[in-house]
Amino acid sequence: MSGDTAVRRIVALHTPRLRAELAARRALRYATNPASASGIASHVRAASAIRRLGSRLIVIQDDVNALALADASSGFKPLVLPPGADGHRSFDDTIGNKHLKMDLEAAVVLPDGRVLAFGSGSAEARESIVVVESETGVRVRRARGLYARLRKLCEAAGNELNIEGSVIQGRRLRLFQRGNGVRVTGRGSGSLVFDVDLDQLLRWLAGRGPAPGVIDVLEVDLGSIEGVPFGFTDAAVTHDGRVAFIACAEESVDVRSDGPVLGCRFGWLDDTGAQVADVIESDGTATALKLEGIEPRPGSSRVFDVVADMDRPDQPAWLAELRVGDGPESGPAGPLES
């Protein structure tokens, strides 16, 4: 992408007939207690993305160097990743080591079955891609060149780099950035979608080419609540090729800090625009959960698995069902109120 390539900009529209309601949910705990030597808790404590690999679910964690894998029969078990620079696999303020975490926030399943988990890029330690070859084959690849390009584009848009979601569409990897959580308007209040050439990325991973570049950038204004902008927290592709996403309005001092969640939205994104609806509980009230991962049920574009991060090391993350009614084509759309 050349330096003078224009960034495309769209404003998300609220679709009154689009309904996104949370249903059944459960706390995420491992089927068996991990060995104390692993350095991880007995529960999934920091769910940041979710993907389906065949019949199995994979939950990514941002504060723990371990993935959680599950199938219908055996429940969740940890796939331990290499420890951080201080020898720990868990990271929080009580230990004082959050600056060392990989901060894995997004994931894709490649056509060959490998799983890629992406660091957020919000700090130097978070510029890695974890490649899961199998249940025992895991490697970590530093990706400073790619993240440097992403950071430059974010700064040009008045934003901070914080990758939160990823999908594969055709031969493109699409990386979803969560915009600033501070109370801002205008420049810097949108979230960005970066398109990366997938073939170039795969050649780089195999050691056969340079770090991939960014071939397209889309800025999406997802609206705001009480002056706090909504920002992407994950995205997924449904069986019919559409991109579904979730976004939260989290009031924080910067992209590296947690804060109160003021609202969450579900939406559809395509080449013509974005349409959204507030995520609600079964009683019709807006959810207070921080939804960080979304994955469609097999063959469905109406039912999704979602994960919520409680942002507390002593509390397990939640796995919930999200049911979407009507569709992006239903009902008149109007601009979001900020």
Tab-separated table of C-alpha atoms in Angstrom:
chain	number	residue	atom	x	y	z
A	1	MET	CA	0.000	0.000	0.000
A	2	SER	CA	1.484	3.348	-1.006
A	3	GLY	CA	1.729	6.173	1.470
A	4	ASP	CA	-0.764	8.316	-0.445
A	5	THR	CA	-3.490	5.652	-0.698
A	6	ALA	CA	-6.702	7.094	0.709
A	7	VAL	CA	-8.337	5.426	3.693
A	8	ARG	CA	-11.955	4.509	2.964
A	9	ARG	CA	-14.372	5.711	5.645
A	10	ILE	CA	-17.896	4.578	6.499
A	11	VAL	CA	-20.358	5.289	9.301
A	12	ALA	CA	-22.213	2.330	10.814
A	13	LEU	CA	-25.995	2.523	10.624
A	14	HIS	CA	-28.425	1.356	13.250
A	15	THR	CA	-30.929	-1.194	11.909
A	16	PRO	CA	-34.066	-1.185	14.103
A	17	ARG	CA	-35.186	-4.694	13.130
A	18	LEU	CA	-31.765	-6.269	13.701
A	19	ARG	CA	-31.851	-7.987	17.100
A	20	ALA	CA	-28.880	-9.531	18.931
A	21	GLU	CA	-29.811	-11.348	22.148
A	22	LEU	CA	-27.666	-13.340	24.550
A	23	ALA	CA	-29.010	-16.727	25.591
A	24	ALA	CA	-27.489	-19.742	27.354
A	25	ARG	CA	-24.135	-19.153	29.014
A	26	ARG	CA	-21.648	-20.895	31.256
A	27	ALA	CA	-18.409	-20.175	33.065
A	28	LEU	CA	-15.307	-21.515	31.350
A	29	ARG	CA	-13.427	-23.954	33.575
A	30	TYR	CA	-10.963	-26.639	32.610
A	31	ALA	CA	-12.255	-30.214	32.810
A	32	THR	CA	-9.258	-31.134	34.959
A	33	ASN	CA	-7.174	-28.822	37.118
A	34	PRO	CA	-3.938	-27.901	35.299
A	35	ALA	CA	-0.707	-28.858	37.025
A	36	SER	CA	0.575	-26.110	39.306
A	37	ALA	CA	3.851	-26.088	37.387
A	38	SER	CA	2.013	-24.777	34.320
A	39	GLY	CA	1.435	-21.446	36.041
A	40	ILE	CA	-2.187	-21.123	34.934
A	41	ALA	CA	-5.461	-21.075	36.860
A	42	SER	CA	-8.147	-23.762	36.943
A	43	HIS	CA	-10.382	-21.600	34.748
A	44	VAL	CA	-10.167	-19.716	31.466
A	45	ARG	CA	-9.649	-16.274	32.901
A	46	ALA	CA	-9.105	-13.948	29.951
A	47	ALA	CA	-11.058	-14.990	26.843
A	48	SER	CA	-10.233	-12.673	23.953
A	49	ALA	CA	-11.238	-14.633	20.822
A	50	ILE	CA	-12.926	-17.890	19.849
A	51	ARG	CA	-12.575	-20.084	16.778
A	52	ARG	CA	-13.873	-23.452	15.616
A	53	LEU	CA	-11.483	-26.072	14.260
A	54	GLY	CA	-13.574	-28.970	12.998
A	55	SER	CA	-15.717	-30.053	15.929
A	56	ARG	CA	-13.529	-28.299	18.483
A	57	LEU	CA	-13.640	-24.816	19.972
A	58	ILE	CA	-10.445	-22.863	20.615
A	59	VAL	CA	-10.503	-19.941	23.051
A	60	ILE	CA	-7.651	-17.424	22.930
A	61	GLN	CA	-6.521	-15.680	26.124
A	62	ASP	CA	-4.877	-12.265	26.333
A	63	ASP	CA	-3.629	-12.373	29.960
A	64	VAL	CA	-2.495	-16.016	29.951
A	65	ASN	CA	0.007	-17.860	27.742
A	66	ALA	CA	-2.332	-20.775	27.135
A	67	LEU	CA	-5.135	-21.563	24.725
A	68	ALA	CA	-8.252	-23.473	25.776
A	69	LEU	CA	-9.455	-26.318	23.544
A	70	ALA	CA	-12.729	-28.188	23.866
A	71	ASP	CA	-14.900	-30.767	22.188
A	72	ALA	CA	-18.352	-32.015	23.108
A	73	SER	CA	-17.105	-35.029	25.048
A	74	SER	CA	-14.053	-33.953	27.030
A	75	GLY	CA	-14.657	-30.315	27.939
A	76	PHE	CA	-11.965	-27.632	27.947
A	77	LYS	CA	-8.299	-28.370	28.441
A	78	PRO	CA	-5.314	-25.990	28.254
A	79	LEU	CA	-2.762	-25.894	25.449
A	80	VAL	CA	0.205	-24.325	27.205
A	81	LEU	CA	2.292	-21.735	25.332
A	82	PRO	CA	5.869	-20.686	26.144
A	83	PRO	CA	6.181	-18.565	29.316
A	84	GLY	CA	6.889	-14.848	29.286
A	85	ALA	CA	10.286	-13.229	29.764
A	86	ASP	CA	9.871	-13.465	33.560
A	87	GLY	CA	9.025	-17.183	33.464
A	88	HIS	CA	5.313	-16.655	34.147
A	89	ARG	CA	2.375	-17.713	31.989
A	90	SER	CA	-0.168	-15.522	33.807
A	91	PHE	CA	-0.036	-11.753	33.727
A	92	ASP	CA	-1.863	-9.244	35.928
A	93	ASP	CA	-1.406	-6.138	38.037
A	94	THR	CA	-0.913	-8.103	41.264
A	95	ILE	CA	2.183	-9.739	39.787
A	96	GLY	CA	3.197	-6.532	38.040
A	97	ASN	CA	4.060	-8.182	34.741
A	98	LYS	CA	1.266	-7.202	32.334
A	99	HIS	CA	3.819	-5.329	30.220
A	100	LEU	CA	5.407	-8.705	29.358
A	101	LYS	CA	2.315	-10.507	28.029
A	102	MET	CA	1.853	-11.369	24.353
A	103	ASP	CA	-1.704	-10.010	24.601
A	104	LEU	CA	-3.194	-12.448	22.090
A	105	GLU	CA	-6.448	-10.867	20.940
A	106	ALA	CA	-7.384	-12.353	17.550
A	107	ALA	CA	-7.184	-15.639	15.691
A	108	VAL	CA	-7.854	-17.306	12.341
A	109	VAL	CA	-7.908	-20.912	11.186
A	110	LEU	CA	-5.919	-21.364	7.980
A	111	PRO	CA	-7.189	-23.605	5.156
A	112	ASP	CA	-4.544	-26.203	6.110
A	113	GLY	CA	-5.859	-26.359	9.706
A	114	ARG	CA	-3.156	-24.308	11.388
A	115	VAL	CA	-4.305	-21.652	13.836
A	116	LEU	CA	-2.754	-18.185	13.961
A	117	ALA	CA	-3.203	-16.062	17.092
A	118	PHE	CA	-2.227	-12.393	16.858
A	119	GLY	CA	-0.832	-10.117	19.532
A	120	SER	CA	-2.547	-6.749	19.847
A	121	GLY	CA	0.559	-4.767	18.897
A	122	SER	CA	-0.174	-2.203	21.626
A	123	ALA	CA	3.370	-2.626	23.022
A	124	GLU	CA	6.643	-4.158	21.855
A	125	ALA	CA	6.059	-7.433	23.725
A	126	ARG	CA	2.726	-7.771	21.911
A	127	GLU	CA	4.053	-7.935	18.353
A	128	SER	CA	4.002	-11.726	17.929
A	129	ILE	CA	1.994	-14.291	15.990
A	130	VAL	CA	1.489	-17.700	17.604
A	131	VAL	CA	1.305	-20.558	15.099
A	132	VAL	CA	-0.482	-23.685	16.353
A	133	GLU	CA	0.521	-26.593	14.133
A	134	SER	CA	-1.137	-29.247	16.320
A	135	GLU	CA	-1.955	-29.860	19.967
A	136	THR	CA	1.755	-30.114	20.716
A	137	GLY	CA	3.353	-28.134	17.911
A	138	VAL	CA	3.374	-24.428	18.773
A	139	ARG	CA	5.792	-21.732	17.697
A	140	VAL	CA	5.936	-17.992	18.292
A	141	ARG	CA	6.985	-15.714	15.441
A	142	ARG	CA	7.960	-12.110	16.088
A	143	ALA	CA	6.320	-9.808	13.534
A	144	ARG	CA	7.843	-6.386	14.098
A	145	GLY	CA	7.781	-5.428	10.419
A	146	LEU	CA	4.045	-6.047	10.032
A	147	TYR	CA	3.168	-4.337	13.302
A	148	ALA	CA	5.351	-1.333	12.446
A	149	ARG	CA	3.330	-0.838	9.259
A	150	LEU	CA	0.044	-1.195	11.152
A	151	ARG	CA	1.167	1.252	13.854
A	152	LYS	CA	2.159	3.863	11.277
A	153	LEU	CA	-1.274	3.676	9.658
A	154	CYS	CA	-2.996	3.932	13.048
A	155	GLU	CA	-1.002	6.991	14.008
A	156	ALA	CA	-1.837	8.612	10.685
A	157	ALA	CA	-5.517	8.161	11.568
A	158	GLY	CA	-5.017	9.661	15.040
A	159	ASN	CA	-5.337	6.260	16.684
A	160	GLU	CA	-3.374	3.743	18.758
A	161	LEU	CA	-2.611	0.247	17.499
A	162	ASN	CA	-4.673	-2.451	19.179
A	163	ILE	CA	-5.597	-5.458	17.014
A	164	GLU	CA	-8.701	-7.176	18.436
A	165	GLY	CA	-10.095	-9.343	15.646
A	166	SER	CA	-9.152	-11.138	12.443
A	167	VAL	CA	-10.835	-13.031	9.604
A	168	ILE	CA	-9.867	-14.546	6.278
A	169	GLN	CA	-11.859	-13.464	3.226
A	170	GLY	CA	-10.685	-14.869	-0.069
A	171	ARG	CA	-6.929	-14.332	-0.226
A	172	ARG	CA	-6.951	-11.529	2.314
A	173	LEU	CA	-6.320	-11.508	6.035
A	174	ARG	CA	-8.423	-8.760	7.629
A	175	LEU	CA	-7.234	-7.360	10.959
A	176	PHE	CA	-9.702	-5.395	13.095
A	177	GLN	CA	-8.370	-2.606	15.287
A	178	ARG	CA	-10.224	-1.301	18.327
A	179	GLY	CA	-10.298	2.486	18.313
A	180	ASN	CA	-9.403	4.692	21.243
A	181	GLY	CA	-11.556	4.150	24.342
A	182	VAL	CA	-11.173	7.697	25.545
A	183	ARG	CA	-13.911	10.272	25.123
A	184	VAL	CA	-13.094	11.649	21.687
A	185	THR	CA	-14.953	12.779	18.606
A	186	GLY	CA	-13.890	13.191	15.022
A	187	ARG	CA	-10.336	12.132	14.153
A	188	GLY	CA	-9.290	9.036	16.073
A	189	SER	CA	-12.808	8.025	17.100
A	190	GLY	CA	-13.203	5.322	14.426
A	191	SER	CA	-11.909	1.757	14.296
A	192	LEU	CA	-9.755	0.474	11.450
A	193	VAL	CA	-9.810	-2.672	9.308
A	194	PHE	CA	-6.494	-3.577	7.667
A	195	ASP	CA	-6.363	-5.925	4.684
A	196	VAL	CA	-3.156	-7.951	4.362
A	197	ASP	CA	-2.217	-10.195	1.444
A	198	LEU	CA	-2.695	-13.719	2.822
A	199	ASP	CA	-0.299	-15.418	0.393
A	200	GLN	CA	2.440	-12.942	1.292
A	201	LEU	CA	1.801	-13.591	4.993
A	202	LEU	CA	2.073	-17.374	4.491
A	203	ARG	CA	5.326	-17.013	2.546
A	204	TRP	CA	6.721	-14.872	5.356
A	205	LEU	CA	5.663	-17.416	7.986
A	206	ALA	CA	7.485	-20.108	5.991
A	207	GLY	CA	10.631	-17.948	5.842
A	208	ARG	CA	10.360	-17.429	2.094
A	209	GLY	CA	9.639	-13.712	1.840
A	210	PRO	CA	9.518	-10.317	3.543
A	211	ALA	CA	6.951	-9.275	6.136
A	212	PRO	CA	3.581	-8.666	4.473
A	213	GLY	CA	2.317	-5.187	3.781
A	214	VAL	CA	-1.119	-3.628	4.124
A	215	ILE	CA	-3.050	-3.416	0.851
A	216	ASP	CA	-6.218	-1.640	2.010
A	217	VAL	CA	-7.519	0.280	5.030
A	218	LEU	CA	-11.124	0.905	6.046
A	219	GLU	CA	-12.130	3.225	8.891
A	220	VAL	CA	-15.511	2.515	10.491
A	221	ASP	CA	-17.325	4.906	12.816
A	222	LEU	CA	-19.224	2.511	15.062
A	223	GLY	CA	-20.938	5.222	17.094
A	224	SER	CA	-20.502	6.032	20.775
A	225	ILE	CA	-22.265	6.035	24.113
A	226	GLU	CA	-21.812	8.816	26.645
A	227	GLY	CA	-18.998	10.100	24.455
A	228	VAL	CA	-17.077	6.796	24.522
A	229	PRO	CA	-16.591	5.306	21.023
A	230	PHE	CA	-17.426	1.715	20.229
A	231	GLY	CA	-14.464	-0.283	18.956
A	232	PHE	CA	-14.129	-3.685	17.314
A	233	THR	CA	-13.461	-6.572	19.710
A	234	ASP	CA	-13.741	-9.441	17.212
A	235	ALA	CA	-15.145	-10.515	13.854
A	236	ALA	CA	-16.009	-13.747	12.055
A	237	VAL	CA	-17.126	-14.942	8.629
A	238	THR	CA	-20.418	-16.835	8.376
A	239	HIS	CA	-21.041	-19.796	6.049
A	240	ASP	CA	-22.553	-17.481	3.424
A	241	GLY	CA	-19.454	-15.258	3.336
A	242	ARG	CA	-20.685	-12.303	5.393
A	243	VAL	CA	-18.572	-10.629	8.079
A	244	ALA	CA	-20.175	-10.434	11.515
A	245	PHE	CA	-18.523	-8.410	14.259
A	246	ILE	CA	-18.893	-7.328	17.849
A	247	ALA	CA	-17.824	-3.995	19.301
A	248	CYS	CA	-17.663	-2.589	22.821
A	249	ALA	CA	-17.557	0.905	24.282
A	250	GLU	CA	-14.947	0.565	27.030
A	251	GLU	CA	-13.975	3.736	28.859
A	252	SER	CA	-10.239	3.472	29.416
A	253	VAL	CA	-7.308	5.866	29.574
A	254	ASP	CA	-5.560	4.112	26.660
A	255	VAL	CA	-5.726	0.906	24.605
A	256	ARG	CA	-3.568	-0.986	27.120
A	257	SER	CA	-5.874	-0.354	30.084
A	258	ASP	CA	-9.182	-1.904	31.093
A	259	GLY	CA	-12.209	0.177	32.031
A	260	PRO	CA	-15.972	0.045	32.519
A	261	VAL	CA	-17.950	-1.312	29.569
A	262	LEU	CA	-20.816	1.025	28.678
A	263	GLY	CA	-22.319	-1.069	25.895
A	264	CYS	CA	-21.781	-3.782	23.285
A	265	ARG	CA	-22.980	-4.044	19.678
A	266	PHE	CA	-23.330	-6.739	17.050
A	267	GLY	CA	-22.999	-5.830	13.406
A	268	TRP	CA	-22.601	-6.847	9.774
A	269	LEU	CA	-19.856	-5.409	7.569
A	270	ASP	CA	-19.616	-5.506	3.790
A	271	ASP	CA	-18.272	-3.396	0.934
A	272	THR	CA	-21.246	-1.048	1.099
A	273	GLY	CA	-21.265	-0.288	4.829
A	274	ALA	CA	-21.906	-1.538	8.348
A	275	GLN	CA	-25.164	-2.126	10.195
A	276	VAL	CA	-25.400	-2.664	13.938
A	277	ALA	CA	-27.697	-3.375	16.875
A	278	ASP	CA	-27.125	-3.221	20.618
A	279	VAL	CA	-26.559	-6.620	22.260
A	280	ILE	CA	-29.272	-7.278	24.819
A	281	GLU	CA	-29.992	-9.764	27.574
A	282	SER	CA	-33.088	-12.003	27.495
A	283	ASP	CA	-35.042	-9.387	29.495
A	284	GLY	CA	-34.377	-6.735	26.840
A	285	THR	CA	-31.791	-4.731	28.809
A	286	ALA	CA	-28.431	-3.851	27.306
A	287	THR	CA	-25.720	-6.309	28.283
A	288	ALA	CA	-22.925	-5.186	30.570
A	289	LEU	CA	-20.650	-8.033	29.451
A	290	LYS	CA	-17.423	-7.299	27.623
A	291	LEU	CA	-17.838	-9.550	24.601
A	292	GLU	CA	-14.419	-10.202	23.074
A	293	GLY	CA	-14.869	-13.166	20.744
A	294	ILE	CA	-17.446	-14.352	18.214
A	295	GLU	CA	-17.732	-17.469	16.038
A	296	PRO	CA	-20.777	-18.694	14.062
A	297	ARG	CA	-22.311	-22.081	14.732
A	298	PRO	CA	-21.688	-24.486	11.818
A	299	GLY	CA	-23.943	-23.688	8.865
A	300	SER	CA	-25.608	-20.750	10.632
A	301	SER	CA	-25.584	-16.987	10.229
A	302	ARG	CA	-28.072	-16.479	13.087
A	303	VAL	CA	-26.511	-18.274	16.053
A	304	PHE	CA	-23.027	-17.526	17.358
A	305	ASP	CA	-20.768	-18.610	20.174
A	306	VAL	CA	-19.366	-15.596	22.006
A	307	VAL	CA	-16.920	-15.238	24.883
A	308	ALA	CA	-16.861	-12.532	27.551
A	309	ASP	CA	-13.795	-11.412	29.482
A	310	MET	CA	-14.497	-10.442	33.098
A	311	ASP	CA	-11.123	-8.607	33.391
A	312	ARG	CA	-10.551	-10.212	36.784
A	313	PRO	CA	-7.968	-12.987	37.302
A	314	ASP	CA	-10.101	-14.692	39.977
A	315	GLN	CA	-13.203	-14.958	37.774
A	316	PRO	CA	-13.657	-17.315	34.805
A	317	ALA	CA	-14.549	-16.010	31.388
A	318	TRP	CA	-18.003	-16.830	30.015
A	319	LEU	CA	-19.097	-18.720	26.932
A	320	ALA	CA	-22.539	-17.655	25.720
A	321	GLU	CA	-24.914	-18.090	22.816
A	322	LEU	CA	-25.775	-15.018	20.751
A	323	ARG	CA	-28.945	-15.202	18.662
A	324	VAL	CA	-29.363	-12.717	15.826
A	325	GLY	CA	-32.837	-12.002	14.475
A	326	ASP	CA	-33.715	-10.694	11.025
A	327	GLY	CA	-30.703	-9.669	8.987
A	328	PRO	CA	-28.699	-6.792	7.635
A	329	GLU	CA	-31.148	-6.430	4.784
A	330	SER	CA	-34.189	-6.056	7.070
A	331	GLY	CA	-35.817	-2.789	7.989
A	332	PRO	CA	-34.840	0.827	7.428
A	333	ALA	CA	-31.448	1.923	8.663
A	334	GLY	CA	-30.564	5.198	10.319
A	335	PRO	CA	-27.414	6.856	11.639
A	336	LEU	CA	-26.224	5.968	15.122
A	337	GLU	CA	-26.777	8.449	17.884
A	338	SER	CA	-23.587	9.460	19.615
